């Protein structure tokens, strides 16, 4: 999730994942970690209102190392929004 447009780039993949019956892990840019207090609260309240498990959506904050753990882990799908340079590194980690 990029630093300059975190709200939309969180909700778009989140809604698609949850409506399809999947859980999702969101890792915002280290420059947008502050925004997790806002959209994290909103997400939790929406899940509670829908009587869905609140741990269906997980938010991970941190620097590139935290993103590397996700990219090199056993996730089924990874969506990256950011620079071409970092995108290439993410692609290599996922390959």
PDB file of C-alpha atoms in Angstrom:
ATOM      1  CA  UNK A   1       0.000   0.000   0.000  1.00  0.00           C
ATOM      2  CA  UNK A   2       1.665   3.246  -1.082  1.00  0.00           C
ATOM      3  CA  UNK A   3       2.233   6.212   1.171  1.00  0.00           C
ATOM      4  CA  UNK A   4       0.332   8.698  -0.989  1.00  0.00           C
ATOM      5  CA  UNK A   5      -2.949   6.843  -1.560  1.00  0.00           C
ATOM      6  CA  UNK A   6      -3.386   4.270   1.204  1.00  0.00           C
ATOM      7  CA  UNK A   7      -7.152   4.308   1.702  1.00  0.00           C
ATOM      8  CA  UNK A   8      -8.339   3.212  -1.761  1.00  0.00           C
ATOM      9  CA  UNK A   9      -5.455   0.809  -2.261  1.00  0.00           C
ATOM     10  CA  UNK A  10      -6.400  -0.948   0.982  1.00  0.00           C
ATOM     11  CA  UNK A  11     -10.137  -1.188   0.404  1.00  0.00           C
ATOM     12  CA  UNK A  12     -10.089  -2.351  -3.212  1.00  0.00           C
ATOM     13  CA  UNK A  13      -8.180  -5.644  -2.701  1.00  0.00           C
ATOM     14  CA  UNK A  14      -9.661  -6.091   0.785  1.00  0.00           C
ATOM     15  CA  UNK A  15     -13.249  -6.029  -0.429  1.00  0.00           C
ATOM     16  CA  UNK A  16     -12.466  -8.397  -3.304  1.00  0.00           C
ATOM     17  CA  UNK A  17     -10.667 -10.852  -1.004  1.00  0.00           C
ATOM     18  CA  UNK A  18     -13.265 -10.878   1.781  1.00  0.00           C
ATOM     19  CA  UNK A  19     -16.250 -11.082  -0.597  1.00  0.00           C
ATOM     20  CA  UNK A  20     -14.562 -14.059  -2.276  1.00  0.00           C
ATOM     21  CA  UNK A  21     -14.264 -15.772   1.116  1.00  0.00           C
ATOM     22  CA  UNK A  22     -10.558 -15.193   1.697  1.00  0.00           C
ATOM     23  CA  UNK A  23      -8.539 -13.610   4.444  1.00  0.00           C
ATOM     24  CA  UNK A  24      -6.041 -10.861   3.637  1.00  0.00           C
ATOM     25  CA  UNK A  25      -2.836  -9.433   5.062  1.00  0.00           C
ATOM     26  CA  UNK A  26      -2.221  -5.755   4.368  1.00  0.00           C
ATOM     27  CA  UNK A  27       1.271  -4.244   4.596  1.00  0.00           C
ATOM     28  CA  UNK A  28       1.218  -0.471   4.049  1.00  0.00           C
ATOM     29  CA  UNK A  29       4.259   1.576   3.148  1.00  0.00           C
ATOM     30  CA  UNK A  30       6.383   2.473   6.131  1.00  0.00           C
ATOM     31  CA  UNK A  31       5.474   6.079   5.295  1.00  0.00           C
ATOM     32  CA  UNK A  32       1.759   5.289   5.659  1.00  0.00           C
ATOM     33  CA  UNK A  33       1.869   3.207   8.838  1.00  0.00           C
ATOM     34  CA  UNK A  34       0.115   6.057  10.627  1.00  0.00           C
ATOM     35  CA  UNK A  35      -2.958   5.446   8.461  1.00  0.00           C
ATOM     36  CA  UNK A  36      -3.497   1.947   9.856  1.00  0.00           C
ATOM     37  CA  UNK A  37      -5.068   3.400  12.988  1.00  0.00           C
ATOM     38  CA  UNK A  38      -7.830   4.885  10.827  1.00  0.00           C
ATOM     39  CA  UNK A  39      -8.573   2.213   8.261  1.00  0.00           C
ATOM     40  CA  UNK A  40      -7.762  -0.584  10.737  1.00  0.00           C
ATOM     41  CA  UNK A  41     -10.493   0.643  13.068  1.00  0.00           C
ATOM     42  CA  UNK A  42     -12.946   1.012  10.201  1.00  0.00           C
ATOM     43  CA  UNK A  43     -12.184  -2.510   8.940  1.00  0.00           C
ATOM     44  CA  UNK A  44     -12.612  -4.011  12.409  1.00  0.00           C
ATOM     45  CA  UNK A  45     -15.950  -2.233  12.929  1.00  0.00           C
ATOM     46  CA  UNK A  46     -17.216  -3.377   9.505  1.00  0.00           C
ATOM     47  CA  UNK A  47     -16.245  -6.984  10.213  1.00  0.00           C
ATOM     48  CA  UNK A  48     -17.961  -6.827  13.608  1.00  0.00           C
ATOM     49  CA  UNK A  49     -21.116  -5.337  12.056  1.00  0.00           C
ATOM     50  CA  UNK A  50     -21.163  -8.174   9.507  1.00  0.00           C
ATOM     51  CA  UNK A  51     -20.572 -10.690  12.313  1.00  0.00           C
ATOM     52  CA  UNK A  52     -17.437 -11.844  10.500  1.00  0.00           C
ATOM     53  CA  UNK A  53     -14.248 -12.885  12.302  1.00  0.00           C
ATOM     54  CA  UNK A  54     -12.248  -9.772  13.090  1.00  0.00           C
ATOM     55  CA  UNK A  55      -8.994 -11.611  12.398  1.00  0.00           C
ATOM     56  CA  UNK A  56     -10.033 -12.126   8.770  1.00  0.00           C
ATOM     57  CA  UNK A  57      -8.007  -8.996   7.940  1.00  0.00           C
ATOM     58  CA  UNK A  58      -4.513  -8.601   9.352  1.00  0.00           C
ATOM     59  CA  UNK A  59      -2.422  -5.438   9.120  1.00  0.00           C
ATOM     60  CA  UNK A  60       1.366  -5.704   9.197  1.00  0.00           C
ATOM     61  CA  UNK A  61       3.518  -2.607   9.532  1.00  0.00           C
ATOM     62  CA  UNK A  62       7.232  -2.283   9.061  1.00  0.00           C
ATOM     63  CA  UNK A  63       9.974  -1.617   6.568  1.00  0.00           C
ATOM     64  CA  UNK A  64      10.971  -3.627   3.520  1.00  0.00           C
ATOM     65  CA  UNK A  65      11.956  -6.628   5.634  1.00  0.00           C
ATOM     66  CA  UNK A  66       8.327  -7.091   6.658  1.00  0.00           C
ATOM     67  CA  UNK A  67       7.303  -7.003   3.000  1.00  0.00           C
ATOM     68  CA  UNK A  68      10.018  -9.531   2.135  1.00  0.00           C
ATOM     69  CA  UNK A  69       8.606 -11.989   4.659  1.00  0.00           C
ATOM     70  CA  UNK A  70       5.214 -11.743   2.950  1.00  0.00           C
ATOM     71  CA  UNK A  71       6.664 -11.980  -0.569  1.00  0.00           C
ATOM     72  CA  UNK A  72       8.812 -14.988   0.275  1.00  0.00           C
ATOM     73  CA  UNK A  73       6.094 -16.661   2.356  1.00  0.00           C
ATOM     74  CA  UNK A  74       3.397 -19.035   1.272  1.00  0.00           C
ATOM     75  CA  UNK A  75       0.746 -16.520   0.246  1.00  0.00           C
ATOM     76  CA  UNK A  76      -1.483 -17.495  -2.677  1.00  0.00           C
ATOM     77  CA  UNK A  77      -1.725 -14.015  -4.167  1.00  0.00           C
ATOM     78  CA  UNK A  78       0.282 -10.841  -3.674  1.00  0.00           C
ATOM     79  CA  UNK A  79      -0.759  -7.403  -4.873  1.00  0.00           C
ATOM     80  CA  UNK A  80       1.960  -4.770  -4.977  1.00  0.00           C
ATOM     81  CA  UNK A  81       1.437  -1.063  -5.547  1.00  0.00           C
ATOM     82  CA  UNK A  82       4.575   1.020  -5.649  1.00  0.00           C
ATOM     83  CA  UNK A  83       7.684   1.854  -7.601  1.00  0.00           C
ATOM     84  CA  UNK A  84       8.944  -0.124 -10.575  1.00  0.00           C
ATOM     85  CA  UNK A  85      12.268  -0.742  -8.825  1.00  0.00           C
ATOM     86  CA  UNK A  86      10.696  -2.269  -5.733  1.00  0.00           C
ATOM     87  CA  UNK A  87       8.104  -4.049  -7.871  1.00  0.00           C
ATOM     88  CA  UNK A  88      10.892  -5.875  -9.678  1.00  0.00           C
ATOM     89  CA  UNK A  89      12.375  -6.969  -6.358  1.00  0.00           C
ATOM     90  CA  UNK A  90       8.960  -8.186  -5.188  1.00  0.00           C
ATOM     91  CA  UNK A  91       8.524 -10.116  -8.436  1.00  0.00           C
ATOM     92  CA  UNK A  92      11.918 -11.776  -8.011  1.00  0.00           C
ATOM     93  CA  UNK A  93      11.093 -12.731  -4.400  1.00  0.00           C
ATOM     94  CA  UNK A  94       7.802 -14.286  -5.456  1.00  0.00           C
ATOM     95  CA  UNK A  95       9.277 -16.239  -8.371  1.00  0.00           C
TER      96      UNK A  95
END
